[in-house]
């Protein structure tokens, strides 16, 4: 996950625009990555995952890109809606080795109406 | 309804007074885990369990205990809470699918703990 910091990165996007949230992971042995969405007062919610044998995976309005060379992960949200406002976390683990799940510090996405 | 439940949702206690936060899931999931969430630090894994009677330390296990006597329950125990354990705690569960146990990890609603 990203290095620990006291300030949560923020991103403000106009409703209807696309948004890109970035995440740098630290463990080169990680081979499975997940994006979670956390709305205020709720627990994290699974959005999309990707294994290291892929560099792109698409879901409904979301796309995850993985660049193993630079250990970078991104989440693209198309045609953002007010309900997309939340904190987004990336997480990394090893599928068949270390079962620990390590989260990044998160990015707060705000959709401007 | 498929869900992960935690109790209590809010707890204020004093240093040294043993407490237990319960976690229960009704999805027959093998994998369960506890996380704490602190401002600016994201979620950090405390303990996890691959199945009944199998538990392992996460990244921040100090000061916590867990048990997995039944598949559905995974309580978090603080034997002697200290103020640095004031945090928001989440329990989560998921199933194994071809060895991939993070296929849609379900999180509980969270327990906000304050230790005075």
CSV table of C-alpha atoms in Angstrom, one decimal:
chain,number,residue,atom,x,y,z
A,1,UNK,CA,0.0,0.0,0.0
A,2,UNK,CA,0.9,3.6,-0.1
A,3,UNK,CA,3.2,5.1,2.5
A,4,UNK,CA,1.5,6.1,5.7
A,5,UNK,CA,0.5,9.8,5.8
A,6,UNK,CA,-1.7,12.0,7.9
A,7,UNK,CA,-3.5,13.6,5.1
A,8,UNK,CA,-6.0,11.7,2.9
A,9,UNK,CA,-5.5,12.5,-0.8
A,10,UNK,CA,-8.6,14.1,-2.3
A,11,UNK,CA,-10.0,14.3,-5.7
A,12,UNK,CA,-12.9,16.5,-6.8
A,13,UNK,CA,-14.6,15.7,-10.1
A,14,UNK,CA,-17.6,17.2,-11.9
A,15,UNK,CA,-20.6,15.0,-12.1
A,16,UNK,CA,-20.6,13.1,-15.4
A,17,UNK,CA,-16.8,13.4,-15.9
A,18,UNK,CA,-14.5,10.4,-15.6
A,19,UNK,CA,-12.3,10.0,-12.5
A,20,UNK,CA,-9.0,8.3,-12.0
A,21,UNK,CA,-7.8,7.2,-8.6
A,22,UNK,CA,-4.2,6.1,-8.3
A,23,UNK,CA,-2.4,3.7,-5.9
A,24,UNK,CA,1.2,2.7,-5.5
A,25,UNK,CA,1.8,-0.7,-3.9
A,26,UNK,CA,4.9,-1.7,-2.1
A,27,UNK,CA,5.3,-5.4,-2.3
A,28,UNK,CA,6.6,-6.8,-5.6
A,29,UNK,CA,5.5,-10.3,-4.5
A,30,UNK,CA,1.8,-9.2,-4.4
A,31,UNK,CA,-0.2,-10.8,-7.1
A,32,UNK,CA,-3.8,-9.9,-6.3
A,33,UNK,CA,-5.2,-6.4,-6.0
A,34,UNK,CA,-8.6,-5.1,-4.9
A,35,UNK,CA,-10.4,-1.8,-4.9
A,36,UNK,CA,-12.8,-1.0,-2.1
A,37,UNK,CA,-15.2,1.9,-1.7
A,38,UNK,CA,-16.1,3.2,1.7
A,39,UNK,CA,-19.0,5.5,2.2
A,40,UNK,CA,-19.4,7.7,5.3
A,41,UNK,CA,-20.3,5.6,8.3
A,42,UNK,CA,-20.1,2.3,6.5
A,43,UNK,CA,-17.7,-0.5,6.1
A,44,UNK,CA,-15.6,-0.9,2.9
A,45,UNK,CA,-17.4,-2.4,-0.1
A,46,UNK,CA,-15.7,-4.5,-2.7
A,47,UNK,CA,-15.6,-2.9,-6.2
A,48,UNK,CA,-13.3,-4.8,-8.5
A,49,UNK,CA,-10.3,-7.0,-8.3
A,50,UNK,CA,-7.4,-7.9,-10.6
A,51,UNK,CA,-4.8,-10.6,-10.7
A,52,UNK,CA,-1.2,-9.9,-11.7
A,53,UNK,CA,-1.5,-11.9,-14.9
A,54,UNK,CA,-3.8,-9.2,-16.2
A,55,UNK,CA,-3.1,-5.5,-16.8
A,56,UNK,CA,-6.7,-4.4,-17.2
A,57,UNK,CA,-10.1,-5.5,-16.0
A,58,UNK,CA,-13.4,-3.8,-16.5
A,59,UNK,CA,-16.6,-3.8,-14.5
A,60,UNK,CA,-19.7,-1.7,-14.6
A,61,UNK,CA,-18.5,1.9,-15.1
A,62,UNK,CA,-15.2,0.9,-13.4
A,63,UNK,CA,-11.9,-0.2,-14.9
A,64,UNK,CA,-8.8,-1.2,-13.0
A,65,UNK,CA,-5.3,-0.9,-14.6
A,66,UNK,CA,-2.3,-2.6,-13.2
A,67,UNK,CA,1.3,-1.7,-14.1
A,68,UNK,CA,3.6,-4.2,-12.4
A,69,UNK,CA,6.7,-2.6,-13.7
A,70,UNK,CA,6.2,0.5,-11.6
A,71,UNK,CA,4.0,-1.2,-9.0
A,72,UNK,CA,1.0,1.1,-9.8
A,73,UNK,CA,-2.7,0.5,-9.7
A,74,UNK,CA,-5.5,2.8,-10.9
A,75,UNK,CA,-9.2,2.8,-10.7
A,76,UNK,CA,-11.1,4.6,-13.4
A,77,UNK,CA,-14.8,5.5,-12.8
A,78,UNK,CA,-16.7,6.5,-15.9
A,79,UNK,CA,-19.5,9.1,-15.9
A,80,UNK,CA,-19.3,9.8,-12.2
A,81,UNK,CA,-22.5,10.2,-10.2
A,82,UNK,CA,-23.1,11.8,-6.8
A,83,UNK,CA,-23.3,8.3,-5.3
A,84,UNK,CA,-19.6,7.7,-6.2
A,85,UNK,CA,-18.5,10.2,-3.5
A,86,UNK,CA,-16.6,8.1,-1.0
A,87,UNK,CA,-13.2,7.1,0.1
A,88,UNK,CA,-11.5,4.5,-2.2
A,89,UNK,CA,-8.9,2.1,-1.0
A,90,UNK,CA,-6.6,-0.2,-2.9
A,91,UNK,CA,-5.4,-3.4,-1.3
A,92,UNK,CA,-2.8,-6.0,-2.1
A,93,UNK,CA,-2.1,-9.6,-1.2
A,94,UNK,CA,-0.6,-12.8,-2.4
A,95,UNK,CA,-3.2,-15.3,-3.5
A,96,UNK,CA,-1.4,-18.5,-2.6
A,97,UNK,CA,1.2,-17.3,-0.2
A,98,UNK,CA,0.8,-14.6,2.4
A,99,UNK,CA,-2.9,-14.4,3.2
A,100,UNK,CA,-2.6,-10.9,4.8
A,101,UNK,CA,-4.4,-8.1,3.1
A,102,UNK,CA,-2.6,-4.7,3.1
A,103,UNK,CA,-4.6,-1.6,2.4
A,104,UNK,CA,-3.5,1.8,1.0
A,105,UNK,CA,-4.4,4.9,3.0
A,106,UNK,CA,-7.2,5.8,0.6
A,107,UNK,CA,-8.4,8.7,-1.6
A,108,UNK,CA,-11.4,10.7,-0.9
A,109,UNK,CA,-13.4,11.3,-4.1
A,110,UNK,CA,-16.0,14.1,-4.1
A,111,UNK,CA,-18.4,14.5,-7.0
A,112,UNK,CA,-19.4,18.1,-7.7
A,113,UNK,CA,-23.0,18.4,-8.9
B,1,UNK,CA,-30.0,-11.3,4.1
B,2,UNK,CA,-26.3,-12.1,3.7
B,3,UNK,CA,-24.4,-10.0,6.3
B,4,UNK,CA,-21.6,-9.6,8.8
B,5,UNK,CA,-22.8,-8.3,12.1
B,6,UNK,CA,-20.7,-6.7,14.9
B,7,UNK,CA,-21.6,-5.9,18.4
B,8,UNK,CA,-21.4,-3.5,20.0
B,9,UNK,CA,-21.4,-0.7,17.4
B,10,UNK,CA,-20.1,1.9,19.9
B,11,UNK,CA,-18.2,1.3,23.1
B,12,UNK,CA,-16.5,3.6,25.6
B,13,UNK,CA,-14.4,1.9,28.2
B,14,UNK,CA,-11.5,2.5,30.5
B,15,UNK,CA,-7.9,1.4,30.4
B,16,UNK,CA,-7.4,-2.2,31.5
B,17,UNK,CA,-11.1,-3.3,31.5
B,18,UNK,CA,-11.3,-6.5,29.3
B,19,UNK,CA,-13.7,-6.3,26.4
B,20,UNK,CA,-14.9,-8.5,23.6
B,21,UNK,CA,-16.3,-7.3,20.2
B,22,UNK,CA,-18.3,-10.0,18.6
B,23,UNK,CA,-18.4,-10.7,14.8
B,24,UNK,CA,-20.8,-13.1,13.2
B,25,UNK,CA,-21.5,-13.9,9.5
B,26,UNK,CA,-24.3,-16.0,8.0
B,27,UNK,CA,-22.7,-16.8,4.6
B,28,UNK,CA,-20.8,-19.9,5.7
B,29,UNK,CA,-17.5,-18.1,4.8
B,30,UNK,CA,-14.3,-19.8,5.7
B,31,UNK,CA,-12.2,-16.6,5.9
B,32,UNK,CA,-12.7,-14.0,8.6
B,33,UNK,CA,-10.6,-11.0,9.5
B,34,UNK,CA,-10.4,-8.0,11.9
B,35,UNK,CA,-9.1,-4.6,10.8
B,36,UNK,CA,-8.7,-1.3,12.6
B,37,UNK,CA,-9.1,2.0,10.8
B,38,UNK,CA,-7.3,5.1,12.0
B,39,UNK,CA,-7.3,8.6,10.3
B,40,UNK,CA,-4.6,8.8,7.7
B,41,UNK,CA,-3.6,5.1,8.1
B,42,UNK,CA,-6.2,3.3,6.2
B,43,UNK,CA,-7.2,-0.2,7.3
B,44,UNK,CA,-4.7,-2.4,9.0
B,45,UNK,CA,-5.2,-6.1,9.5
B,46,UNK,CA,-5.2,-7.3,13.1
B,47,UNK,CA,-5.9,-11.0,12.9
B,48,UNK,CA,-7.4,-13.3,10.4
B,49,UNK,CA,-8.7,-16.9,10.3
B,50,UNK,CA,-8.7,-19.3,7.4
B,51,UNK,CA,-11.1,-21.7,9.1
B,52,UNK,CA,-12.3,-23.0,12.4
B,53,UNK,CA,-9.4,-23.2,14.9
B,54,UNK,CA,-7.0,-21.6,12.5
B,55,UNK,CA,-5.9,-18.0,13.2
B,56,UNK,CA,-2.9,-15.9,12.2
B,57,UNK,CA,-1.5,-12.5,13.0
B,58,UNK,CA,-2.0,-9.6,10.7
B,59,UNK,CA,0.1,-6.5,10.7
B,60,UNK,CA,-0.9,-5.1,14.1
B,61,UNK,CA,-1.8,-8.0,16.4
B,62,UNK,CA,-0.3,-6.6,19.6
B,63,UNK,CA,-2.8,-6.2,22.4
B,64,UNK,CA,-5.5,-8.3,20.7
B,65,UNK,CA,-6.6,-11.9,20.8
B,66,UNK,CA,-9.1,-13.8,18.7
B,67,UNK,CA,-10.7,-17.2,18.6
B,68,UNK,CA,-12.5,-19.2,15.9
B,69,UNK,CA,-14.4,-22.0,17.7
B,70,UNK,CA,-17.3,-21.8,15.2
B,71,UNK,CA,-17.3,-21.0,11.5
B,72,UNK,CA,-19.7,-18.2,11.8
B,73,UNK,CA,-18.1,-16.3,14.8
B,74,UNK,CA,-14.8,-14.5,15.2
B,75,UNK,CA,-14.7,-12.4,18.3
B,76,UNK,CA,-12.0,-9.8,19.0
B,77,UNK,CA,-10.7,-9.7,22.5
B,78,UNK,CA,-8.9,-6.9,24.2
B,79,UNK,CA,-7.6,-8.3,27.5
B,80,UNK,CA,-6.3,-5.0,28.8
B,81,UNK,CA,-7.3,-2.1,26.5
B,82,UNK,CA,-5.2,1.0,26.3
B,83,UNK,CA,-5.9,4.4,24.8
B,84,UNK,CA,-3.9,3.7,21.7
B,85,UNK,CA,-6.5,1.0,20.8
B,86,UNK,CA,-9.1,3.7,20.4
B,87,UNK,CA,-10.1,3.1,16.8
B,88,UNK,CA,-12.8,2.0,14.4
B,89,UNK,CA,-12.8,-1.7,14.0
B,90,UNK,CA,-14.2,-3.8,11.1
B,91,UNK,CA,-14.8,-7.5,10.8
B,92,UNK,CA,-14.9,-9.0,7.4
B,93,UNK,CA,-15.5,-12.4,5.8
B,94,UNK,CA,-15.1,-14.1,2.5
B,95,UNK,CA,-15.3,-17.5,0.9
B,96,UNK,CA,-12.7,-19.6,-0.8
B,97,UNK,CA,-13.1,-19.9,-4.6
B,98,UNK,CA,-10.4,-21.8,-6.3
B,99,UNK,CA,-8.1,-20.6,-3.5
B,100,UNK,CA,-9.0,-17.0,-4.0
B,101,UNK,CA,-10.4,-15.9,-0.6
B,102,UNK,CA,-10.8,-12.3,-1.4
B,103,UNK,CA,-13.5,-12.9,-3.9
B,104,UNK,CA,-15.8,-10.2,-2.6
B,105,UNK,CA,-14.9,-9.7,1.0
B,106,UNK,CA,-17.9,-8.6,3.1
B,107,UNK,CA,-17.4,-6.1,5.8
B,108,UNK,CA,-19.4,-5.5,8.9
B,109,UNK,CA,-20.7,-2.0,9.9
B,110,UNK,CA,-17.9,-1.2,12.2
B,111,UNK,CA,-17.4,-0.8,16.0
B,112,UNK,CA,-16.2,2.5,17.3
B,113,UNK,CA,-14.1,1.9,20.4
B,114,UNK,CA,-12.9,4.6,22.7
B,115,UNK,CA,-10.5,3.7,25.6
B,116,UNK,CA,-10.2,6.4,28.2
